[in-house]
PDB file of C-alpha atoms in Angstrom:
ATOM      1  CA  MET N 262      36.064 -31.323  82.681  1.00  0.00           C
ATOM      2  CA  SER N 263      38.916 -31.695  84.593  1.00  0.00           C
ATOM      3  CA  GLU N 264      40.396 -32.712  87.761  1.00  0.00           C
ATOM      4  CA  ARG N 265      41.590 -32.280  91.513  1.00  0.00           C
ATOM      5  CA  THR N 266      42.201 -32.806  94.657  1.00  0.00           C
ATOM      6  CA  THR N 267      40.845 -30.720  97.064  1.00  0.00           C
ATOM      7  CA  THR N 268      39.350 -30.089 100.299  1.00  0.00           C
ATOM      8  CA  ARG N 269      35.474 -29.886 101.014  1.00  0.00           C
ATOM      9  CA  ALA N 270      36.342 -27.239 103.291  1.00  0.00           C
ATOM     10  CA  GLY N 271      39.014 -25.584 100.800  1.00  0.00           C
ATOM     11  CA  ALA N 272      36.267 -25.922  98.286  1.00  0.00           C
ATOM     12  CA  LEU N 273      33.220 -24.036 100.339  1.00  0.00           C
ATOM     13  CA  ARG N 274      35.830 -21.090 100.719  1.00  0.00           C
ATOM     14  CA  ARG N 275      36.722 -20.421  97.351  1.00  0.00           C
ATOM     15  CA  LEU N 276      32.594 -20.852  96.252  1.00  0.00           C
ATOM     16  CA  GLY N 277      32.021 -18.049  98.957  1.00  0.00           C
ATOM     17  CA  LEU N 278      34.798 -16.032  97.827  1.00  0.00           C
ATOM     18  CA  LEU N 279      32.546 -16.566  94.068  1.00  0.00           C
ATOM     19  CA  LEU N 280      29.753 -15.610  95.385  1.00  0.00           C
ATOM     20  CA  GLY N 281      30.616 -12.724  97.987  1.00  0.00           C
ATOM     21  CA  GLY N 282      31.467 -10.131  95.587  1.00  0.00           C
ATOM     22  CA  ALA N 283      28.844  -9.494  93.706  1.00  0.00           C
ATOM     23  CA  GLY N 284      28.189  -5.996  93.825  1.00  0.00           C
ATOM     24  CA  VAL N 285      28.696  -3.533  91.325  1.00  0.00           C
ATOM     25  CA  GLY N 286      28.328   0.108  90.670  1.00  0.00           C
ATOM     26  CA  ALA N 287      29.765   3.314  88.231  1.00  0.00           C
ATOM     27  CA  ALA N 288      32.604   1.967  86.022  1.00  0.00           C
ATOM     28  CA  GLY N 289      35.915   4.337  86.261  1.00  0.00           C
ATOM     29  CA  GLY N 290      39.377   4.496  85.472  1.00  0.00           C
ATOM     30  CA  PHE N 291      39.834   1.000  87.087  1.00  0.00           C
ATOM     31  CA  ALA N 292      42.557  -0.300  84.356  1.00  0.00           C
ATOM     32  CA  ALA N 293      44.709   2.181  84.472  1.00  0.00           C
ATOM     33  CA  ARG N 294      45.030   1.645  88.672  1.00  0.00           C
ATOM     34  CA  SER N 295      45.518  -1.955  88.273  1.00  0.00           C
ATOM     35  CA  ASN N 296      48.994  -3.766  88.855  1.00  0.00           C
ATOM     36  CA  ALA N 297      47.382  -7.036  88.300  1.00  0.00           C
ATOM     37  CA  GLY N 298      48.368  -9.130  85.095  1.00  0.00           C
ATOM     38  CA  SER N 299      50.262  -7.969  82.572  1.00  0.00           C
ATOM     39  CA  THR N 300      48.040  -4.623  81.053  1.00  0.00           C
ATOM     40  CA  GLU N 301      48.266  -3.284  77.439  1.00  0.00           C
ATOM     41  CA  ALA N 302      45.520  -1.280  75.381  1.00  0.00           C
ATOM     42  CA  ALA N 303      43.176  -3.384  73.526  1.00  0.00           C
ATOM     43  CA  ALA N 304      42.607  -2.763  70.053  1.00  0.00           C
ATOM     44  CA  GLY N 305      40.288  -0.292  69.084  1.00  0.00           C
ATOM     45  CA  ASP N 306      37.844   0.579  71.658  1.00  0.00           C
ATOM     46  CA  GLY N 307      39.803   2.096  74.380  1.00  0.00           C
ATOM     47  CA  ALA N 308      39.797  -1.079  76.996  1.00  0.00           C
ATOM     48  CA  THR N 309      42.572  -2.730  78.784  1.00  0.00           C
ATOM     49  CA  ARG N 310      43.920  -6.145  78.213  1.00  0.00           C
ATOM     50  CA  LEU N 311      44.596  -8.258  80.823  1.00  0.00           C
ATOM     51  CA  ARG N 312      47.150 -11.339  80.325  1.00  0.00           C
ATOM     52  CA  LEU N 313      46.829 -13.633  83.267  1.00  0.00           C
ATOM     53  CA  ARG N 314      47.877 -17.792  83.444  1.00  0.00           C
ATOM     54  CA  ALA N 315      47.375 -20.543  86.012  1.00  0.00           C
ATOM     55  CA  PRO N 316      49.724 -22.601  85.464  1.00  0.00           C
ATOM     56  CA  GLN N 317      48.039 -25.562  87.663  1.00  0.00           C
ATOM     57  CA  LEU N 318      44.005 -25.233  86.814  1.00  0.00           C
ATOM     58  CA  ALA N 319      41.396 -28.680  87.298  1.00  0.00           C
ATOM     59  CA  TYR N 320      37.937 -28.890  87.991  1.00  0.00           C
ATOM     60  CA  VAL N 321      36.843 -31.139  91.080  1.00  0.00           C
ATOM     61  CA  ASP N 322      33.516 -32.797  92.702  1.00  0.00           C
ATOM     62  CA  PRO N 323      33.846 -31.116  96.645  1.00  0.00           C
ATOM     63  CA  ASP N 324      30.901 -33.896  97.078  1.00  0.00           C
ATOM     64  CA  ALA N 325      32.801 -36.766  95.839  1.00  0.00           C
ATOM     65  CA  THR N 326      33.516 -39.286  98.090  1.00  0.00           C
ATOM     66  CA  PRO N 327      35.230 -42.831  97.411  1.00  0.00           C
ATOM     67  CA  THR N 328      31.626 -44.696  97.043  1.00  0.00           C
ATOM     68  CA  SER N 329      30.530 -41.743  94.539  1.00  0.00           C
ATOM     69  CA  PHE N 330      32.654 -42.254  92.005  1.00  0.00           C
ATOM     70  CA  LEU N 331      29.486 -43.180  90.177  1.00  0.00           C
ATOM     71  CA  GLN N 332      27.040 -40.201  90.660  1.00  0.00           C
ATOM     72  CA  ILE N 333      27.122 -37.269  88.057  1.00  0.00           C
ATOM     73  CA  PRO N 334      28.287 -34.378  89.586  1.00  0.00           C
ATOM     74  CA  SER N 335      26.025 -31.153  90.863  1.00  0.00           C
ATOM     75  CA  ARG N 336      28.831 -29.015  90.222  1.00  0.00           C
ATOM     76  CA  LEU N 337      32.616 -28.907  89.771  1.00  0.00           C
ATOM     77  CA  VAL N 338      34.961 -25.808  91.691  1.00  0.00           C
ATOM     78  CA  GLY N 339      37.998 -24.990  90.318  1.00  0.00           C
ATOM     79  CA  ALA N 340      41.181 -22.668  91.856  1.00  0.00           C
ATOM     80  CA  ALA N 341      44.331 -21.863  91.072  1.00  0.00           C
ATOM     81  CA  LYS N 342      47.188 -18.898  91.747  1.00  0.00           C
ATOM     82  CA  LEU N 343      47.431 -16.491  88.686  1.00  0.00           C
ATOM     83  CA  THR N 344      51.122 -15.262  87.055  1.00  0.00           C
ATOM     84  CA  ASP N 345      51.581 -12.062  85.023  1.00  0.00           C
ATOM     85  CA  GLY N 346      53.698 -12.385  81.692  1.00  0.00           C
ATOM     86  CA  THR N 347      56.578 -12.465  83.928  1.00  0.00           C
ATOM     87  CA  GLY N 348      55.836 -15.222  86.244  1.00  0.00           C
ATOM     88  CA  ARG N 349      54.853 -12.863  89.139  1.00  0.00           C
ATOM     89  CA  MET N 350      52.407 -13.981  91.422  1.00  0.00           C
ATOM     90  CA  SER N 351      49.497 -11.719  90.080  1.00  0.00           C
ATOM     91  CA  GLY N 352      46.037 -13.301  92.092  1.00  0.00           C
ATOM     92  CA  ALA N 353      43.912 -16.106  92.005  1.00  0.00           C
ATOM     93  CA  PHE N 354      41.011 -17.646  90.131  1.00  0.00           C
ATOM     94  CA  THR N 355      38.090 -19.461  91.402  1.00  0.00           C
ATOM     95  CA  GLY N 356      35.656 -21.293  89.360  1.00  0.00           C
ATOM     96  CA  LEU N 357      32.206 -23.318  89.570  1.00  0.00           C
ATOM     97  CA  ARG N 358      30.786 -25.242  86.933  1.00  0.00           C
ATOM     98  CA  MET N 359      27.093 -26.145  87.256  1.00  0.00           C
ATOM     99  CA  PRO N 360      24.574 -27.747  84.754  1.00  0.00           C
ATOM    100  CA  ALA N 361      22.407 -25.037  83.153  1.00  0.00           C
ATOM    101  CA  GLY N 362      20.537 -25.139  80.048  1.00  0.00           C
ATOM    102  CA  ASP N 363      22.094 -27.515  77.099  1.00  0.00           C
ATOM    103  CA  GLY N 364      25.312 -27.778  78.512  1.00  0.00           C
ATOM    104  CA  GLY N 365      26.121 -25.876  81.575  1.00  0.00           C
ATOM    105  CA  LEU N 366      27.260 -22.403  83.048  1.00  0.00           C
ATOM    106  CA  GLU N 367      30.752 -21.866  84.360  1.00  0.00           C
ATOM    107  CA  LEU N 368      31.190 -18.659  86.647  1.00  0.00           C
ATOM    108  CA  HIS N 369      34.734 -16.983  87.574  1.00  0.00           C
ATOM    109  CA  THR N 370      35.986 -14.769  89.890  1.00  0.00           C
ATOM    110  CA  PHE N 371      39.718 -13.277  89.610  1.00  0.00           C
ATOM    111  CA  THR N 372      41.061 -12.218  92.491  1.00  0.00           C
ATOM    112  CA  LEU N 373      43.158  -9.191  91.690  1.00  0.00           C
ATOM    113  CA  ASP N 374      45.384  -6.479  93.625  1.00  0.00           C
ATOM    114  CA  GLY N 375      42.874  -3.764  94.190  1.00  0.00           C
ATOM    115  CA  GLY N 376      39.901  -5.498  93.311  1.00  0.00           C
ATOM    116  CA  THR N 377      37.812  -8.990  91.958  1.00  0.00           C
ATOM    117  CA  LEU N 378      36.443  -9.344  88.302  1.00  0.00           C
ATOM    118  CA  MET N 379      33.279 -11.512  88.112  1.00  0.00           C
ATOM    119  CA  GLY N 380      32.747 -13.193  84.892  1.00  0.00           C
ATOM    120  CA  MET N 381      30.469 -15.956  83.432  1.00  0.00           C
ATOM    121  CA  GLY N 382      30.166 -18.286  80.219  1.00  0.00           C
ATOM    122  CA  PRO N 383      28.920 -20.966  78.945  1.00  0.00           C
ATOM    123  CA  VAL N 384      31.246 -24.437  80.214  1.00  0.00           C
ATOM    124  CA  SER N 385      31.409 -24.845  76.224  1.00  0.00           C
ATOM    125  CA  GLY N 386      34.210 -21.865  76.584  1.00  0.00           C
ATOM    126  CA  PRO N 387      36.420 -20.451  75.501  1.00  0.00           C
ATOM    127  CA  ASP N 388      34.399 -16.989  75.519  1.00  0.00           C
ATOM    128  CA  PHE N 389      33.120 -15.419  78.580  1.00  0.00           C
ATOM    129  CA  SER N 390      31.864 -12.266  79.434  1.00  0.00           C
ATOM    130  CA  ILE N 391      32.797  -9.713  82.227  1.00  0.00           C
ATOM    131  CA  VAL N 392      29.793  -9.033  84.354  1.00  0.00           C
ATOM    132  CA  GLY N 393      30.983  -7.018  87.593  1.00  0.00           C
ATOM    133  CA  GLY N 394      34.099  -6.517  89.809  1.00  0.00           C
ATOM    134  CA  THR N 395      34.536  -5.007  92.830  1.00  0.00           C
ATOM    135  CA  GLY N 396      37.392  -2.195  94.273  1.00  0.00           C
ATOM    136  CA  GLN N 397      39.096  -0.655  91.078  1.00  0.00           C
ATOM    137  CA  PHE N 398      36.848  -2.750  88.837  1.00  0.00           C
ATOM    138  CA  ILE N 399      33.675  -1.408  90.108  1.00  0.00           C
ATOM    139  CA  GLY N 400      30.948  -1.643  87.195  1.00  0.00           C
ATOM    140  CA  ALA N 401      33.725  -3.348  85.127  1.00  0.00           C
ATOM    141  CA  ALA N 402      32.390  -4.791  81.617  1.00  0.00           C
ATOM    142  CA  GLY N 403      33.971  -7.086  78.651  1.00  0.00           C
ATOM    143  CA  ALA N 404      34.841 -10.086  77.555  1.00  0.00           C
ATOM    144  CA  TYR N 405      37.291 -12.892  78.012  1.00  0.00           C
ATOM    145  CA  THR N 406      39.187 -15.831  76.640  1.00  0.00           C
ATOM    146  CA  MET N 407      39.736 -18.920  78.480  1.00  0.00           C
ATOM    147  CA  GLU N 408      42.056 -21.950  76.937  1.00  0.00           C
ATOM    148  CA  HIS N 409      42.780 -24.632  79.387  1.00  0.00           C
ATOM    149  CA  ARG N 410      45.474 -27.260  78.823  1.00  0.00           C
ATOM    150  CA  ALA N 411      43.412 -29.843  81.249  1.00  0.00           C
ATOM    151  CA  ALA N 412      46.016 -32.459  82.511  1.00  0.00           C
ATOM    152  CA  SER N 413      42.636 -34.945  82.062  1.00  0.00           C
ATOM    153  CA  ALA N 414      42.710 -34.236  78.005  1.00  0.00           C
ATOM    154  CA  GLY N 415      46.489 -34.625  77.995  1.00  0.00           C
ATOM    155  CA  GLY N 416      47.718 -31.223  78.861  1.00  0.00           C
ATOM    156  CA  ASP N 417      49.907 -29.655  81.341  1.00  0.00           C
ATOM    157  CA  GLY N 418      47.310 -28.439  82.928  1.00  0.00           C
ATOM    158  CA  SER N 419      47.654 -24.661  82.772  1.00  0.00           C
ATOM    159  CA  ALA N 420      45.132 -22.100  81.865  1.00  0.00           C
ATOM    160  CA  ASP N 421      45.530 -18.476  79.649  1.00  0.00           C
ATOM    161  CA  PHE N 422      43.399 -15.417  80.266  1.00  0.00           C
ATOM    162  CA  VAL N 423      42.698 -12.904  77.758  1.00  0.00           C
ATOM    163  CA  ILE N 424      40.436 -10.120  79.589  1.00  0.00           C
ATOM    164  CA  ASP N 425      39.721  -7.394  77.799  1.00  0.00           C
ATOM    165  CA  ILE N 426      37.751  -4.935  80.460  1.00  0.00           C
ATOM    166  CA  ALA N 427      35.479  -2.103  78.413  1.00  0.00           C
ATOM    167  CA  ARG N 428      35.620   1.231  79.854  1.00  0.00           C
ATOM    168  CA  GLY N 429      32.386   3.065  80.462  1.00  0.00           C
ATOM    169  CA  GLU N 430      30.455   5.780  81.347  1.00  0.00           C
ATOM    170  CA  HIS N 431      27.331   3.807  82.616  1.00  0.00           C
ATOM    171  CA  SER N 432      26.024   4.058  86.367  1.00  0.00           C
ATOM    172  CA  TRP N 433      25.253   0.320  86.978  1.00  0.00           C
ATOM    173  CA  HIS N 434      23.243   0.826  90.334  1.00  0.00           C
TER     174      HIS N 434
END
């Protein structure tokens, strides 16, 4: 797990963004209309691939205080700006790590031009599932990987995301 300095208000605001975009509907041509990240056709299945980078991503315990450092956190919250392959700002990422099962669950929100993608997977990642979207990403499905080079583990703090959005014809509502 990584480190990050943040305020409680900022963490709660990001958590609200994460939980606020839970609507899903019928899939459409969302990938072709998106300006988020560098877009390319993915191999084989008609999916669209987005490559995004968080130049600086760290997770922090939003309840931490100088006297609570011995307590195990109930959750960790992370947030970062996202860039595309050229370094242009493309949106924002928020993440929530919480205990669940044998290791924990991560919930992710990618706030991009024209909509939001939501994903989830095990804390031990790197593989995650797209579980829905809003705006241009309504009905989104697919998968993505996250390579996080956490500063607390000797990395530079950056994270790379390769997102494959499947095109579907199913109604999810």
